[in-house]
Amino acid sequence: MASLTADAIVCAVRAHGEHGAILRALTREAGLVAGYVRGGRSRRLRPILVPGNLVALELRARTEEQLGGATVELLESRAPLLAEPLAATALDWVTSLTAATLPESQPYPSLYSALSAVLDAIGVASSARQWAAALARYELLLLAELGFGLNLEECVVTGFSTDLAFVSPKSGGAVSIGAAAGYEDRLFRLPPFLRGQDASPTMGDVIDSLVITGHFLDRDVLDGRNRDLLTVRERLVDRLGRAVA
């Protein structure tokens, strides 16, 4: 897109040249976009170009293929959350994941809404359990939007939709209690809230859901690449796991 004016969620910022920065941000209608921010490393712009912040973005380029010039104005700052280690790690992971996996200039309005909801939850939720559940749902949605959706509606073995309690790490399909007999230790436990059956999951349920989504993100989306990014996620899940303990 040669020109764009839109609200955007900052997802990644990389230094470019002596003073500038390359911004990658998610918009509702245009998807993930990139642009060069002149003076992006300045004292004025650094607090604006924080992953998770909501900005008013203007992007201009001579051609569709050219990296455009970007200007930003802050609409909502989430920088205060960076003072909280758990929230900061969650912000780092979810924005980095978005920037690393989505193709540019393809609209994903449902992902934009879901990412906004996750970031809002991190800021206002009274406990990590609440925003971590939103994060798990976001990862599940991202898998689906990229063509790697899990089938949690019926048993991959029997085709029935009752007593679903596990997920196959191979197929990504749900498995019923009966079909799983004798193989439980080879399957993931399926938390009911991933199927919309529990509005208040425990932290144990949330950790189980993140184990599921993490497996398929690593295998199907990241394909074992970007170990630095996966290390951020491992740190996040570890810290959430301590909350369970």
PDB file of C-alpha atoms in Angstrom:
ATOM      1  CA  MET A   1       0.000   0.000   0.000  1.00  0.00           C
ATOM      2  CA  ALA A   2       1.589   3.282  -1.136  1.00  0.00           C
ATOM      3  CA  SER A   3      -0.163   5.369   1.506  1.00  0.00           C
ATOM      4  CA  LEU A   4      -1.956   4.529   4.726  1.00  0.00           C
ATOM      5  CA  THR A   5      -3.457   6.361   7.678  1.00  0.00           C
ATOM      6  CA  ALA A   6      -4.638   4.120  10.482  1.00  0.00           C
ATOM      7  CA  ASP A   7      -4.494   3.251  14.149  1.00  0.00           C
ATOM      8  CA  ALA A   8      -1.771   0.655  14.630  1.00  0.00           C
ATOM      9  CA  ILE A   9      -0.310  -1.550  17.351  1.00  0.00           C
ATOM     10  CA  VAL A  10       3.478  -1.329  17.524  1.00  0.00           C
ATOM     11  CA  CYS A  11       4.839  -4.860  17.178  1.00  0.00           C
ATOM     12  CA  ALA A  12       8.560  -4.495  16.478  1.00  0.00           C
ATOM     13  CA  VAL A  13      11.123  -1.721  16.188  1.00  0.00           C
ATOM     14  CA  ARG A  14      14.622  -2.129  14.747  1.00  0.00           C
ATOM     15  CA  ALA A  15      17.362   0.494  14.653  1.00  0.00           C
ATOM     16  CA  HIS A  16      18.226   1.666  11.155  1.00  0.00           C
ATOM     17  CA  GLY A  17      21.088   4.029  10.459  1.00  0.00           C
ATOM     18  CA  GLU A  18      22.359   6.430  13.057  1.00  0.00           C
ATOM     19  CA  HIS A  19      19.059   7.905  14.202  1.00  0.00           C
ATOM     20  CA  GLY A  20      16.195   6.129  12.448  1.00  0.00           C
ATOM     21  CA  ALA A  21      14.154   3.009  13.089  1.00  0.00           C
ATOM     22  CA  ILE A  22      12.131   0.528  11.079  1.00  0.00           C
ATOM     23  CA  LEU A  23       8.691   0.051  12.556  1.00  0.00           C
ATOM     24  CA  ARG A  24       6.445  -2.965  12.079  1.00  0.00           C
ATOM     25  CA  ALA A  25       2.897  -2.456  13.264  1.00  0.00           C
ATOM     26  CA  LEU A  26      -0.457  -4.211  12.995  1.00  0.00           C
ATOM     27  CA  THR A  27      -3.464  -2.341  11.573  1.00  0.00           C
ATOM     28  CA  ARG A  28      -7.029  -3.552  11.337  1.00  0.00           C
ATOM     29  CA  GLU A  29      -7.566  -3.100   7.598  1.00  0.00           C
ATOM     30  CA  ALA A  30      -4.077  -3.403   6.103  1.00  0.00           C
ATOM     31  CA  GLY A  31      -2.610  -6.030   8.414  1.00  0.00           C
ATOM     32  CA  LEU A  32       1.065  -5.917   9.310  1.00  0.00           C
ATOM     33  CA  VAL A  33       2.885  -2.960   7.741  1.00  0.00           C
ATOM     34  CA  ALA A  34       6.442  -1.640   7.887  1.00  0.00           C
ATOM     35  CA  GLY A  35       7.882   1.841   7.586  1.00  0.00           C
ATOM     36  CA  TYR A  36      10.976   3.913   8.268  1.00  0.00           C
ATOM     37  CA  VAL A  37      10.618   6.394  11.119  1.00  0.00           C
ATOM     38  CA  ARG A  38      13.031   9.295  10.798  1.00  0.00           C
ATOM     39  CA  GLY A  39      14.491  10.087  14.214  1.00  0.00           C
ATOM     40  CA  GLY A  40      12.914   6.920  15.587  1.00  0.00           C
ATOM     41  CA  ARG A  41      15.710   6.552  18.128  1.00  0.00           C
ATOM     42  CA  SER A  42      15.339  10.077  19.433  1.00  0.00           C
ATOM     43  CA  ARG A  43      14.370  10.913  22.993  1.00  0.00           C
ATOM     44  CA  ARG A  44      10.977  12.114  21.776  1.00  0.00           C
ATOM     45  CA  LEU A  45      10.054   9.052  19.724  1.00  0.00           C
ATOM     46  CA  ARG A  46      11.545   6.207  21.751  1.00  0.00           C
ATOM     47  CA  PRO A  47       8.698   6.270  24.332  1.00  0.00           C
ATOM     48  CA  ILE A  48       6.183   6.150  21.454  1.00  0.00           C
ATOM     49  CA  LEU A  49       7.812   3.292  19.559  1.00  0.00           C
ATOM     50  CA  VAL A  50       7.324   0.775  22.356  1.00  0.00           C
ATOM     51  CA  PRO A  51       5.895  -2.629  21.355  1.00  0.00           C
ATOM     52  CA  GLY A  52       2.301  -2.809  22.539  1.00  0.00           C
ATOM     53  CA  ASN A  53       1.640   0.922  22.209  1.00  0.00           C
ATOM     54  CA  LEU A  54      -1.295   2.082  20.108  1.00  0.00           C
ATOM     55  CA  VAL A  55      -0.315   4.827  17.665  1.00  0.00           C
ATOM     56  CA  ALA A  56      -1.837   6.908  14.910  1.00  0.00           C
ATOM     57  CA  LEU A  57       0.254   5.858  11.930  1.00  0.00           C
ATOM     58  CA  GLU A  58       0.797   7.645   8.627  1.00  0.00           C
ATOM     59  CA  LEU A  59       2.722   5.684   6.023  1.00  0.00           C
ATOM     60  CA  ARG A  60       3.808   7.075   2.662  1.00  0.00           C
ATOM     61  CA  ALA A  61       5.748   5.370  -0.138  1.00  0.00           C
ATOM     62  CA  ARG A  62       6.304   6.123  -3.822  1.00  0.00           C
ATOM     63  CA  THR A  63       5.484   2.540  -4.838  1.00  0.00           C
ATOM     64  CA  GLU A  64       3.828  -0.514  -3.308  1.00  0.00           C
ATOM     65  CA  GLU A  65       7.211  -2.276  -3.134  1.00  0.00           C
ATOM     66  CA  GLN A  66       9.145   0.559  -1.506  1.00  0.00           C
ATOM     67  CA  LEU A  67       9.628   0.821   2.257  1.00  0.00           C
ATOM     68  CA  GLY A  68       7.629   3.896   3.104  1.00  0.00           C
ATOM     69  CA  GLY A  69       8.307   6.710   5.487  1.00  0.00           C
ATOM     70  CA  ALA A  70       6.242   6.560   8.670  1.00  0.00           C
ATOM     71  CA  THR A  71       5.146   9.141  11.201  1.00  0.00           C
ATOM     72  CA  VAL A  72       3.488   8.243  14.502  1.00  0.00           C
ATOM     73  CA  GLU A  73       1.511   9.896  17.264  1.00  0.00           C
ATOM     74  CA  LEU A  74       0.854   8.158  20.564  1.00  0.00           C
ATOM     75  CA  LEU A  75      -2.756   7.170  21.255  1.00  0.00           C
ATOM     76  CA  GLU A  76      -2.272   4.766  24.177  1.00  0.00           C
ATOM     77  CA  SER A  77       0.920   3.921  26.042  1.00  0.00           C
ATOM     78  CA  ARG A  78       1.541   0.529  27.580  1.00  0.00           C
ATOM     79  CA  ALA A  79       5.083   1.439  28.588  1.00  0.00           C
ATOM     80  CA  PRO A  80       4.200   1.416  32.330  1.00  0.00           C
ATOM     81  CA  LEU A  81       3.664  -2.347  32.063  1.00  0.00           C
ATOM     82  CA  LEU A  82       7.351  -2.779  31.269  1.00  0.00           C
ATOM     83  CA  ALA A  83       8.072  -2.207  34.974  1.00  0.00           C
ATOM     84  CA  GLU A  84       6.289  -5.491  35.766  1.00  0.00           C
ATOM     85  CA  PRO A  85       8.476  -8.481  34.712  1.00  0.00           C
ATOM     86  CA  LEU A  86       5.615 -10.881  33.937  1.00  0.00           C
ATOM     87  CA  ALA A  87       3.565  -8.329  32.004  1.00  0.00           C
ATOM     88  CA  ALA A  88       6.691  -7.109  30.189  1.00  0.00           C
ATOM     89  CA  THR A  89       7.537 -10.630  29.058  1.00  0.00           C
ATOM     90  CA  ALA A  90       3.971 -11.170  27.850  1.00  0.00           C
ATOM     91  CA  LEU A  91       4.076  -7.911  25.847  1.00  0.00           C
ATOM     92  CA  ASP A  92       7.421  -8.882  24.355  1.00  0.00           C
ATOM     93  CA  TRP A  93       6.189 -12.323  23.336  1.00  0.00           C
ATOM     94  CA  VAL A  94       2.809 -11.475  21.848  1.00  0.00           C
ATOM     95  CA  THR A  95       4.035  -8.502  19.815  1.00  0.00           C
ATOM     96  CA  SER A  96       7.181 -10.299  18.634  1.00  0.00           C
ATOM     97  CA  LEU A  97       5.141 -13.350  17.647  1.00  0.00           C
ATOM     98  CA  THR A  98       2.817 -11.171  15.595  1.00  0.00           C
ATOM     99  CA  ALA A  99       5.661  -9.399  13.822  1.00  0.00           C
ATOM    100  CA  ALA A 100       7.543 -12.636  13.128  1.00  0.00           C
ATOM    101  CA  THR A 101       4.694 -14.708  11.729  1.00  0.00           C
ATOM    102  CA  LEU A 102       2.184 -12.548   9.864  1.00  0.00           C
ATOM    103  CA  PRO A 103       2.807 -11.785   6.178  1.00  0.00           C
ATOM    104  CA  GLU A 104       2.830  -8.068   5.450  1.00  0.00           C
ATOM    105  CA  SER A 105      -0.095  -6.156   3.960  1.00  0.00           C
ATOM    106  CA  GLN A 106      -2.663  -8.913   4.448  1.00  0.00           C
ATOM    107  CA  PRO A 107      -5.638  -7.930   6.608  1.00  0.00           C
ATOM    108  CA  TYR A 108      -6.370  -9.935   9.735  1.00  0.00           C
ATOM    109  CA  PRO A 109      -9.073  -7.881  11.459  1.00  0.00           C
ATOM    110  CA  SER A 110      -9.905 -10.650  13.929  1.00  0.00           C
ATOM    111  CA  LEU A 111      -6.265 -10.863  14.991  1.00  0.00           C
ATOM    112  CA  TYR A 112      -6.092  -7.083  15.381  1.00  0.00           C
ATOM    113  CA  SER A 113      -9.134  -7.187  17.682  1.00  0.00           C
ATOM    114  CA  ALA A 114      -7.793 -10.157  19.609  1.00  0.00           C
ATOM    115  CA  LEU A 115      -4.347  -8.607  20.056  1.00  0.00           C
ATOM    116  CA  SER A 116      -5.954  -5.392  21.286  1.00  0.00           C
ATOM    117  CA  ALA A 117      -7.961  -7.438  23.784  1.00  0.00           C
ATOM    118  CA  VAL A 118      -4.861  -9.276  25.037  1.00  0.00           C
ATOM    119  CA  LEU A 119      -2.946  -6.024  25.526  1.00  0.00           C
ATOM    120  CA  ASP A 120      -5.901  -4.422  27.301  1.00  0.00           C
ATOM    121  CA  ALA A 121      -6.232  -7.477  29.548  1.00  0.00           C
ATOM    122  CA  ILE A 122      -2.566  -7.372  30.494  1.00  0.00           C
ATOM    123  CA  GLY A 123      -3.071  -3.781  31.548  1.00  0.00           C
ATOM    124  CA  VAL A 124      -6.260  -4.119  33.580  1.00  0.00           C
ATOM    125  CA  ALA A 125      -6.722  -7.766  34.634  1.00  0.00           C
ATOM    126  CA  SER A 126      -6.575  -8.358  38.359  1.00  0.00           C
ATOM    127  CA  SER A 127      -4.590 -11.573  37.912  1.00  0.00           C
ATOM    128  CA  ALA A 128      -2.217 -13.075  35.345  1.00  0.00           C
ATOM    129  CA  ARG A 129      -4.640 -15.969  34.888  1.00  0.00           C
ATOM    130  CA  GLN A 130      -7.134 -13.715  33.143  1.00  0.00           C
ATOM    131  CA  TRP A 131      -4.784 -12.214  30.575  1.00  0.00           C
ATOM    132  CA  ALA A 132      -2.903 -15.479  30.078  1.00  0.00           C
ATOM    133  CA  ALA A 133      -6.180 -17.134  29.052  1.00  0.00           C
ATOM    134  CA  ALA A 134      -6.699 -14.347  26.494  1.00  0.00           C
ATOM    135  CA  LEU A 135      -3.146 -14.932  25.268  1.00  0.00           C
ATOM    136  CA  ALA A 136      -3.812 -18.645  24.759  1.00  0.00           C
ATOM    137  CA  ARG A 137      -6.925 -17.837  22.743  1.00  0.00           C
ATOM    138  CA  TYR A 138      -4.925 -15.363  20.657  1.00  0.00           C
ATOM    139  CA  GLU A 139      -2.311 -18.002  19.847  1.00  0.00           C
ATOM    140  CA  LEU A 140      -5.073 -20.442  18.917  1.00  0.00           C
ATOM    141  CA  LEU A 141      -6.638 -17.843  16.609  1.00  0.00           C
ATOM    142  CA  LEU A 142      -3.288 -16.983  15.033  1.00  0.00           C
ATOM    143  CA  LEU A 143      -2.723 -20.659  14.222  1.00  0.00           C
ATOM    144  CA  ALA A 144      -6.133 -20.799  12.562  1.00  0.00           C
ATOM    145  CA  GLU A 145      -5.638 -17.573  10.601  1.00  0.00           C
ATOM    146  CA  LEU A 146      -2.329 -18.876   9.237  1.00  0.00           C
ATOM    147  CA  GLY A 147      -3.893 -22.141   8.110  1.00  0.00           C
ATOM    148  CA  PHE A 148      -2.885 -24.348  11.025  1.00  0.00           C
ATOM    149  CA  GLY A 149      -6.124 -24.392  12.984  1.00  0.00           C
ATOM    150  CA  LEU A 150      -6.779 -27.127  15.523  1.00  0.00           C
ATOM    151  CA  ASN A 151      -9.946 -29.202  15.391  1.00  0.00           C
ATOM    152  CA  LEU A 152     -11.274 -29.083  18.930  1.00  0.00           C
ATOM    153  CA  GLU A 153     -14.921 -29.696  18.019  1.00  0.00           C
ATOM    154  CA  GLU A 154     -14.938 -33.461  17.452  1.00  0.00           C
ATOM    155  CA  CYS A 155     -12.847 -36.510  18.231  1.00  0.00           C
ATOM    156  CA  VAL A 156     -10.262 -37.161  15.531  1.00  0.00           C
ATOM    157  CA  VAL A 157     -10.711 -40.917  16.125  1.00  0.00           C
ATOM    158  CA  THR A 158     -14.480 -41.372  16.475  1.00  0.00           C
ATOM    159  CA  GLY A 159     -15.904 -38.200  14.934  1.00  0.00           C
ATOM    160  CA  PHE A 160     -18.100 -37.639  17.992  1.00  0.00           C
ATOM    161  CA  SER A 161     -18.225 -34.326  19.852  1.00  0.00           C
ATOM    162  CA  THR A 162     -18.747 -35.650  23.384  1.00  0.00           C
ATOM    163  CA  ASP A 163     -16.268 -36.276  26.222  1.00  0.00           C
ATOM    164  CA  LEU A 164     -13.422 -34.460  24.487  1.00  0.00           C
ATOM    165  CA  ALA A 165     -10.528 -34.342  26.941  1.00  0.00           C
ATOM    166  CA  PHE A 166      -7.252 -34.504  24.991  1.00  0.00           C
ATOM    167  CA  VAL A 167      -5.481 -33.141  21.910  1.00  0.00           C
ATOM    168  CA  SER A 168      -3.288 -35.176  19.569  1.00  0.00           C
ATOM    169  CA  PRO A 169       0.183 -33.608  19.190  1.00  0.00           C
ATOM    170  CA  LYS A 170       0.359 -35.035  15.664  1.00  0.00           C
ATOM    171  CA  SER A 171      -2.983 -34.134  14.115  1.00  0.00           C
ATOM    172  CA  GLY A 172      -4.034 -31.188  16.263  1.00  0.00           C
ATOM    173  CA  GLY A 173      -7.415 -32.838  16.690  1.00  0.00           C
ATOM    174  CA  ALA A 174      -9.363 -33.424  19.875  1.00  0.00           C
ATOM    175  CA  VAL A 175      -9.529 -36.927  21.338  1.00  0.00           C
ATOM    176  CA  SER A 176     -12.318 -38.283  23.521  1.00  0.00           C
ATOM    177  CA  ILE A 177     -11.771 -40.000  26.857  1.00  0.00           C
ATOM    178  CA  GLY A 178     -12.658 -43.408  25.426  1.00  0.00           C
ATOM    179  CA  ALA A 179     -10.473 -43.085  22.340  1.00  0.00           C
ATOM    180  CA  ALA A 180      -7.545 -41.914  24.466  1.00  0.00           C
ATOM    181  CA  ALA A 181      -7.610 -44.942  26.789  1.00  0.00           C
ATOM    182  CA  GLY A 182      -4.088 -46.269  27.210  1.00  0.00           C
ATOM    183  CA  TYR A 183      -2.530 -43.327  25.332  1.00  0.00           C
ATOM    184  CA  GLU A 184      -3.210 -40.474  27.744  1.00  0.00           C
ATOM    185  CA  ASP A 185       0.476 -39.865  28.434  1.00  0.00           C
ATOM    186  CA  ARG A 186       1.108 -39.262  24.722  1.00  0.00           C
ATOM    187  CA  LEU A 187      -1.608 -36.626  24.401  1.00  0.00           C
ATOM    188  CA  PHE A 188      -2.137 -33.070  25.581  1.00  0.00           C
ATOM    189  CA  ARG A 189      -4.886 -32.413  28.103  1.00  0.00           C
ATOM    190  CA  LEU A 190      -7.633 -30.267  26.563  1.00  0.00           C
ATOM    191  CA  PRO A 191      -8.757 -27.470  28.908  1.00  0.00           C
ATOM    192  CA  PRO A 192     -12.528 -26.914  28.580  1.00  0.00           C
ATOM    193  CA  PHE A 193     -12.158 -23.130  28.189  1.00  0.00           C
ATOM    194  CA  LEU A 194     -10.471 -23.569  24.797  1.00  0.00           C
ATOM    195  CA  ARG A 195     -13.826 -24.899  23.604  1.00  0.00           C
ATOM    196  CA  GLY A 196     -15.763 -22.081  25.270  1.00  0.00           C
ATOM    197  CA  GLN A 197     -17.048 -24.288  28.078  1.00  0.00           C
ATOM    198  CA  ASP A 198     -15.422 -22.560  31.042  1.00  0.00           C
ATOM    199  CA  ALA A 199     -15.510 -18.818  31.558  1.00  0.00           C
ATOM    200  CA  SER A 200     -13.105 -18.939  34.510  1.00  0.00           C
ATOM    201  CA  PRO A 201     -10.243 -21.370  33.836  1.00  0.00           C
ATOM    202  CA  THR A 202      -7.669 -22.186  36.485  1.00  0.00           C
ATOM    203  CA  MET A 203      -4.038 -21.238  35.954  1.00  0.00           C
ATOM    204  CA  GLY A 204      -3.358 -24.952  35.482  1.00  0.00           C
ATOM    205  CA  ASP A 205      -5.839 -24.957  32.587  1.00  0.00           C
ATOM    206  CA  VAL A 206      -4.147 -21.912  31.100  1.00  0.00           C
ATOM    207  CA  ILE A 207      -0.701 -23.520  31.308  1.00  0.00           C
ATOM    208  CA  ASP A 208      -2.065 -26.663  29.638  1.00  0.00           C
ATOM    209  CA  SER A 209      -3.502 -24.541  26.827  1.00  0.00           C
ATOM    210  CA  LEU A 210      -0.200 -22.729  26.330  1.00  0.00           C
ATOM    211  CA  VAL A 211       1.578 -26.082  26.112  1.00  0.00           C
ATOM    212  CA  ILE A 212      -0.774 -27.026  23.263  1.00  0.00           C
ATOM    213  CA  THR A 213      -0.494 -23.782  21.314  1.00  0.00           C
ATOM    214  CA  GLY A 214       3.249 -23.591  21.925  1.00  0.00           C
ATOM    215  CA  HIS A 215       3.770 -27.045  20.409  1.00  0.00           C
ATOM    216  CA  PHE A 216       1.946 -26.175  17.205  1.00  0.00           C
ATOM    217  CA  LEU A 217       3.410 -22.683  16.918  1.00  0.00           C
ATOM    218  CA  ASP A 218       6.906 -24.162  17.134  1.00  0.00           C
ATOM    219  CA  ARG A 219       6.197 -27.020  14.734  1.00  0.00           C
ATOM    220  CA  ASP A 220       3.942 -25.431  12.127  1.00  0.00           C
ATOM    221  CA  VAL A 221       4.518 -21.666  12.196  1.00  0.00           C
ATOM    222  CA  LEU A 222       8.038 -21.064  13.461  1.00  0.00           C
ATOM    223  CA  ASP A 223       9.262 -24.463  12.221  1.00  0.00           C
ATOM    224  CA  GLY A 224      11.918 -24.622  14.916  1.00  0.00           C
ATOM    225  CA  ARG A 225      13.346 -21.264  13.823  1.00  0.00           C
ATOM    226  CA  ASN A 226      13.808 -18.053  15.805  1.00  0.00           C
ATOM    227  CA  ARG A 227      15.098 -19.594  19.016  1.00  0.00           C
ATOM    228  CA  ASP A 228      15.415 -16.155  20.624  1.00  0.00           C
ATOM    229  CA  LEU A 229      11.676 -15.649  20.209  1.00  0.00           C
ATOM    230  CA  LEU A 230      10.882 -19.092  21.592  1.00  0.00           C
ATOM    231  CA  THR A 231      13.148 -18.383  24.546  1.00  0.00           C
ATOM    232  CA  VAL A 232      10.957 -15.389  25.406  1.00  0.00           C
ATOM    233  CA  ARG A 233       7.916 -17.652  25.388  1.00  0.00           C
ATOM    234  CA  GLU A 234       9.634 -20.297  27.506  1.00  0.00           C
ATOM    235  CA  ARG A 235      10.472 -17.622  30.063  1.00  0.00           C
ATOM    236  CA  LEU A 236       6.863 -16.444  30.073  1.00  0.00           C
ATOM    237  CA  VAL A 237       5.385 -19.926  30.535  1.00  0.00           C
ATOM    238  CA  ASP A 238       7.936 -20.687  33.249  1.00  0.00           C
ATOM    239  CA  ARG A 239       6.942 -17.574  35.179  1.00  0.00           C
ATOM    240  CA  LEU A 240       3.258 -18.381  34.802  1.00  0.00           C
ATOM    241  CA  GLY A 241       3.984 -21.930  35.962  1.00  0.00           C
ATOM    242  CA  ARG A 242       5.473 -20.588  39.160  1.00  0.00           C
ATOM    243  CA  ALA A 243       2.178 -18.867  39.799  1.00  0.00           C
ATOM    244  CA  VAL A 244       0.526 -22.297  39.697  1.00  0.00           C
ATOM    245  CA  ALA A 245       3.055 -23.674  42.145  1.00  0.00           C
TER     246      ALA A 245
END
